mmCIF file with all atom_site columns, C-alpha atoms in Angstrom:
data_model
loop_
_atom_site.group_PDB
_atom_site.id
_atom_site.type_symbol
_atom_site.label_atom_id
_atom_site.label_alt_id
_atom_site.label_comp_id
_atom_site.label_asym_id
_atom_site.label_entity_id
_atom_site.label_seq_id
_atom_site.pdbx_PDB_ins_code
_atom_site.Cartn_x
_atom_site.Cartn_y
_atom_site.Cartn_z
_atom_site.occupancy
_atom_site.B_iso_or_equiv
_atom_site.pdbx_formal_charge
_atom_site.auth_seq_id
_atom_site.auth_comp_id
_atom_site.auth_asym_id
_atom_site.auth_atom_id
_atom_site.pdbx_PDB_model_num
ATOM 1  C CA . MET A 1 1  ? -46.053 9.215   6.477   1.00 81.00 ? 1  MET A CA 1
ATOM 2  C CA . LEU A 1 2  ? -46.878 9.710   2.882   1.00 82.00 ? 2  LEU A CA 1
ATOM 3  C CA . ASP A 1 3  ? -43.766 12.150  2.255   1.00 87.00 ? 3  ASP A CA 1
ATOM 4  C CA . ARG A 1 4  ? -41.467 9.686   3.617   1.00 87.00 ? 4  ARG A CA 1
ATOM 5  C CA . VAL A 1 5  ? -42.952 6.740   1.036   1.00 86.00 ? 5  VAL A CA 1
ATOM 6  C CA . ARG A 1 6  ? -42.279 9.008   -1.439  1.00 87.00 ? 6  ARG A CA 1
ATOM 7  C CA . THR A 1 7  ? -38.704 9.934   -0.561  1.00 89.00 ? 7  THR A CA 1
ATOM 8  C CA . VAL A 1 8  ? -38.043 6.685   -0.266  1.00 86.00 ? 8  VAL A CA 1
ATOM 9  C CA . GLY A 1 9  ? -39.455 5.581   -3.741  1.00 84.00 ? 9  GLY A CA 1
ATOM 10 C CA . GLN A 1 10 ? -37.747 8.658   -5.383  1.00 88.00 ? 10 GLN A CA 1
ATOM 11 C CA . THR A 1 11 ? -34.172 7.459   -3.679  1.00 86.00 ? 11 THR A CA 1
ATOM 12 C CA . LEU A 1 12 ? -35.019 3.867   -4.921  1.00 83.00 ? 12 LEU A CA 1
ATOM 13 C CA . LYS A 1 13 ? -35.495 5.008   -8.395  1.00 86.00 ? 13 LYS A CA 1
ATOM 14 C CA . ARG A 1 14 ? -32.569 7.142   -8.346  1.00 88.00 ? 14 ARG A CA 1
ATOM 15 C CA . GLU A 1 15 ? -30.192 4.614   -7.139  1.00 86.00 ? 15 GLU A CA 1
ATOM 16 C CA . LEU A 1 16 ? -31.730 1.877   -9.910  1.00 85.00 ? 16 LEU A CA 1
ATOM 17 C CA . LYS A 1 17 ? -31.068 4.619   -12.557 1.00 89.00 ? 17 LYS A CA 1
ATOM 18 C CA . PHE A 1 18 ? -27.289 4.922   -11.191 1.00 91.00 ? 18 PHE A CA 1
ATOM 19 C CA . TYR A 1 19 ? -26.639 1.075   -11.159 1.00 89.00 ? 19 TYR A CA 1
ATOM 20 C CA . GLN A 1 20 ? -28.064 1.028   -14.727 1.00 90.00 ? 20 GLN A CA 1
ATOM 21 C CA . LEU A 1 21 ? -26.019 3.968   -16.031 1.00 93.00 ? 21 LEU A CA 1
ATOM 22 C CA . VAL A 1 22 ? -22.890 2.347   -14.186 1.00 94.00 ? 22 VAL A CA 1
ATOM 23 C CA . ARG A 1 23 ? -23.627 -0.860  -15.950 1.00 92.00 ? 23 ARG A CA 1
ATOM 24 C CA . LYS A 1 24 ? -24.072 0.339   -19.207 1.00 93.00 ? 24 LYS A CA 1
ATOM 25 C CA . ASP A 1 25 ? -20.878 2.890   -18.952 1.00 94.00 ? 25 ASP A CA 1
ATOM 26 C CA . PRO A 1 26 ? -17.951 1.886   -21.582 1.00 95.00 ? 26 PRO A CA 1
ATOM 27 C CA . ARG A 1 27 ? -15.551 2.787   -18.706 1.00 96.00 ? 27 ARG A CA 1
ATOM 28 C CA . THR A 1 28 ? -16.672 0.188   -16.331 1.00 96.00 ? 28 THR A CA 1
ATOM 29 C CA . PRO A 1 29 ? -14.838 -2.987  -16.478 1.00 96.00 ? 29 PRO A CA 1
ATOM 30 C CA . LYS A 1 30 ? -16.458 -6.320  -17.292 1.00 96.00 ? 30 LYS A CA 1
ATOM 31 C CA . PRO A 1 31 ? -16.229 -8.087  -14.285 1.00 96.00 ? 31 PRO A CA 1
ATOM 32 C CA . ALA A 1 32 ? -18.183 -5.332  -12.596 1.00 96.00 ? 32 ALA A CA 1
ATOM 33 C CA . LYS A 1 33 ? -20.959 -5.455  -15.090 1.00 95.00 ? 33 LYS A CA 1
ATOM 34 C CA . TRP A 1 34 ? -21.143 -9.000  -14.267 1.00 95.00 ? 34 TRP A CA 1
ATOM 35 C CA . LEU A 1 35 ? -20.915 -8.784  -10.574 1.00 94.00 ? 35 LEU A CA 1
ATOM 36 C CA . LEU A 1 36 ? -23.868 -6.036  -10.981 1.00 90.00 ? 36 LEU A CA 1
ATOM 37 C CA . GLY A 1 37 ? -26.031 -8.280  -13.228 1.00 89.00 ? 37 GLY A CA 1
ATOM 38 C CA . LEU A 1 38 ? -25.549 -11.149 -10.772 1.00 89.00 ? 38 LEU A CA 1
ATOM 39 C CA . ALA A 1 39 ? -26.541 -8.955  -7.961  1.00 87.00 ? 39 ALA A CA 1
ATOM 40 C CA . VAL A 1 40 ? -30.146 -7.819  -9.836  1.00 81.00 ? 40 VAL A CA 1
ATOM 41 C CA . GLY A 1 41 ? -30.263 -11.630 -11.017 1.00 83.00 ? 41 GLY A CA 1
ATOM 42 C CA . TYR A 1 42 ? -30.125 -13.030 -7.536  1.00 83.00 ? 42 TYR A CA 1
ATOM 43 C CA . ILE A 1 43 ? -32.923 -10.590 -6.336  1.00 79.00 ? 43 ILE A CA 1
ATOM 44 C CA . LEU A 1 44 ? -34.939 -11.764 -9.331  1.00 78.00 ? 44 LEU A CA 1
ATOM 45 C CA . LEU A 1 45 ? -34.512 -15.433 -8.911  1.00 77.00 ? 45 LEU A CA 1
ATOM 46 C CA . PRO A 1 46 ? -37.660 -17.066 -7.789  1.00 71.00 ? 46 PRO A CA 1
ATOM 47 C CA . PHE A 1 47 ? -35.177 -19.508 -5.384  1.00 73.00 ? 47 PHE A CA 1
ATOM 48 C CA . ASP A 1 48 ? -32.384 -18.876 -3.108  1.00 72.00 ? 48 ASP A CA 1
ATOM 49 C CA . LEU A 1 49 ? -29.129 -20.727 -2.244  1.00 74.00 ? 49 LEU A CA 1
ATOM 50 C CA . ILE A 1 50 ? -30.779 -21.156 1.098   1.00 76.00 ? 50 ILE A CA 1
ATOM 51 C CA . PRO A 1 51 ? -34.467 -21.187 1.082   1.00 77.00 ? 51 PRO A CA 1
ATOM 52 C CA . ASP A 1 52 ? -36.291 -18.365 2.732   1.00 74.00 ? 52 ASP A CA 1
ATOM 53 C CA . PHE A 1 53 ? -38.515 -20.819 4.753   1.00 77.00 ? 53 PHE A CA 1
ATOM 54 C CA . ILE A 1 54 ? -35.749 -21.592 6.975   1.00 79.00 ? 54 ILE A CA 1
ATOM 55 C CA . PRO A 1 55 ? -35.817 -19.021 9.848   1.00 79.00 ? 55 PRO A CA 1
ATOM 56 C CA . VAL A 1 56 ? -33.420 -16.071 10.155  1.00 78.00 ? 56 VAL A CA 1
ATOM 57 C CA . ILE A 1 57 ? -30.670 -17.762 8.074   1.00 79.00 ? 57 ILE A CA 1
ATOM 58 C CA . GLY A 1 58 ? -33.114 -17.863 4.912   1.00 77.00 ? 58 GLY A CA 1
ATOM 59 C CA . HIS A 1 59 ? -33.277 -14.251 4.744   1.00 77.00 ? 59 HIS A CA 1
ATOM 60 C CA . PHE A 1 60 ? -29.940 -13.547 6.048   1.00 79.00 ? 60 PHE A CA 1
ATOM 61 C CA . ASP A 1 61 ? -28.331 -14.903 2.537   1.00 77.00 ? 61 ASP A CA 1
ATOM 62 C CA . ASP A 1 62 ? -30.337 -11.852 0.523   1.00 78.00 ? 62 ASP A CA 1
ATOM 63 C CA . VAL A 1 63 ? -28.841 -9.355  2.923   1.00 83.00 ? 63 VAL A CA 1
ATOM 64 C CA . ILE A 1 64 ? -25.154 -10.637 2.626   1.00 87.00 ? 64 ILE A CA 1
ATOM 65 C CA . ILE A 1 65 ? -25.024 -11.756 -1.007  1.00 85.00 ? 65 ILE A CA 1
ATOM 66 C CA . VAL A 1 66 ? -26.471 -8.904  -2.892  1.00 86.00 ? 66 VAL A CA 1
ATOM 67 C CA . PRO A 1 67 ? -24.827 -6.134  -0.923  1.00 91.00 ? 67 PRO A CA 1
ATOM 68 C CA . ALA A 1 68 ? -21.569 -8.116  -1.295  1.00 94.00 ? 68 ALA A CA 1
ATOM 69 C CA . LEU A 1 69 ? -21.679 -8.268  -4.960  1.00 92.00 ? 69 LEU A CA 1
ATOM 70 C CA . VAL A 1 70 ? -22.550 -4.506  -5.350  1.00 92.00 ? 70 VAL A CA 1
ATOM 71 C CA . ILE A 1 71 ? -19.513 -3.652  -2.811  1.00 95.00 ? 71 ILE A CA 1
ATOM 72 C CA . VAL A 1 72 ? -17.174 -5.543  -4.874  1.00 96.00 ? 72 VAL A CA 1
ATOM 73 C CA . ALA A 1 73 ? -18.421 -4.567  -8.306  1.00 95.00 ? 73 ALA A CA 1
ATOM 74 C CA . PHE A 1 74 ? -18.139 -0.853  -6.833  1.00 94.00 ? 74 PHE A CA 1
ATOM 75 C CA . LYS A 1 75 ? -14.539 -1.423  -5.931  1.00 96.00 ? 75 LYS A CA 1
ATOM 76 C CA . LEU A 1 76 ? -13.797 -2.493  -9.612  1.00 96.00 ? 76 LEU A CA 1
ATOM 77 C CA . VAL A 1 77 ? -15.280 0.697   -11.062 1.00 96.00 ? 77 VAL A CA 1
ATOM 78 C CA . PRO A 1 78 ? -13.161 3.819   -11.613 1.00 95.00 ? 78 PRO A CA 1
ATOM 79 C CA . ALA A 1 79 ? -14.092 6.582   -9.065  1.00 95.00 ? 79 ALA A CA 1
ATOM 80 C CA . GLU A 1 80 ? -14.846 9.109   -11.943 1.00 95.00 ? 80 GLU A CA 1
ATOM 81 C CA . VAL A 1 81 ? -17.171 6.552   -13.561 1.00 95.00 ? 81 VAL A CA 1
ATOM 82 C CA . ILE A 1 82 ? -19.092 6.579   -10.089 1.00 94.00 ? 82 ILE A CA 1
ATOM 83 C CA . ALA A 1 83 ? -19.213 10.204  -10.012 1.00 94.00 ? 83 ALA A CA 1
ATOM 84 C CA . ASP A 1 84 ? -20.261 10.819  -13.460 1.00 95.00 ? 84 ASP A CA 1
ATOM 85 C CA . CYS A 1 85 ? -23.075 8.246   -13.278 1.00 94.00 ? 85 CYS A CA 1
ATOM 86 C CA . ARG A 1 86 ? -23.984 9.430   -9.827  1.00 92.00 ? 86 ARG A CA 1
ATOM 87 C CA . ASN A 1 87 ? -24.443 13.064  -10.975 1.00 93.00 ? 87 ASN A CA 1
ATOM 88 C CA . ARG A 1 88 ? -26.298 12.038  -14.267 1.00 92.00 ? 88 ARG A CA 1
ATOM 89 C CA . ALA A 1 89 ? -28.457 9.623   -12.228 1.00 89.00 ? 89 ALA A CA 1
ATOM 90 C CA . GLY A 1 90 ? -29.542 12.454  -10.108 1.00 82.00 ? 90 GLY A CA 1
ATOM 91 C CA . THR A 1 91 ? -30.126 14.990  -12.853 1.00 77.00 ? 91 THR A CA 1
ATOM 92 C CA . GLU A 1 92 ? -32.101 12.426  -14.845 1.00 69.00 ? 92 GLU A CA 1
ATOM 93 C CA . SER A 1 93 ? -34.260 11.958  -11.865 1.00 56.00 ? 93 SER A CA 1
ATOM 94 C CA . LYS A 1 94 ? -35.393 15.437  -11.691 1.00 59.00 ? 94 LYS A CA 1
ATOM 95 C CA . LYS A 1 95 ? -36.875 15.482  -15.252 1.00 54.00 ? 95 LYS A CA 1
#
């Protein structure tokens, strides 16, 4: 169980590093940077478009809006930038 938690933590750390590298890369288009920033900002906001106390629908907006912003952002980023940042995030997380 502890190994599983550790693995999930390492994966999360690597993915966050990857998003950070994509966002800082000068080859990433500005609209993609804005969308990634919106996704992170939406997660960190203390309020939602649909309040979480509304059953089912309240959490559903988090599950739909954030991944949709990330997916659209990555469709705007060139494939070589994604591959390069993914490689760098994997390498840097091993240090």
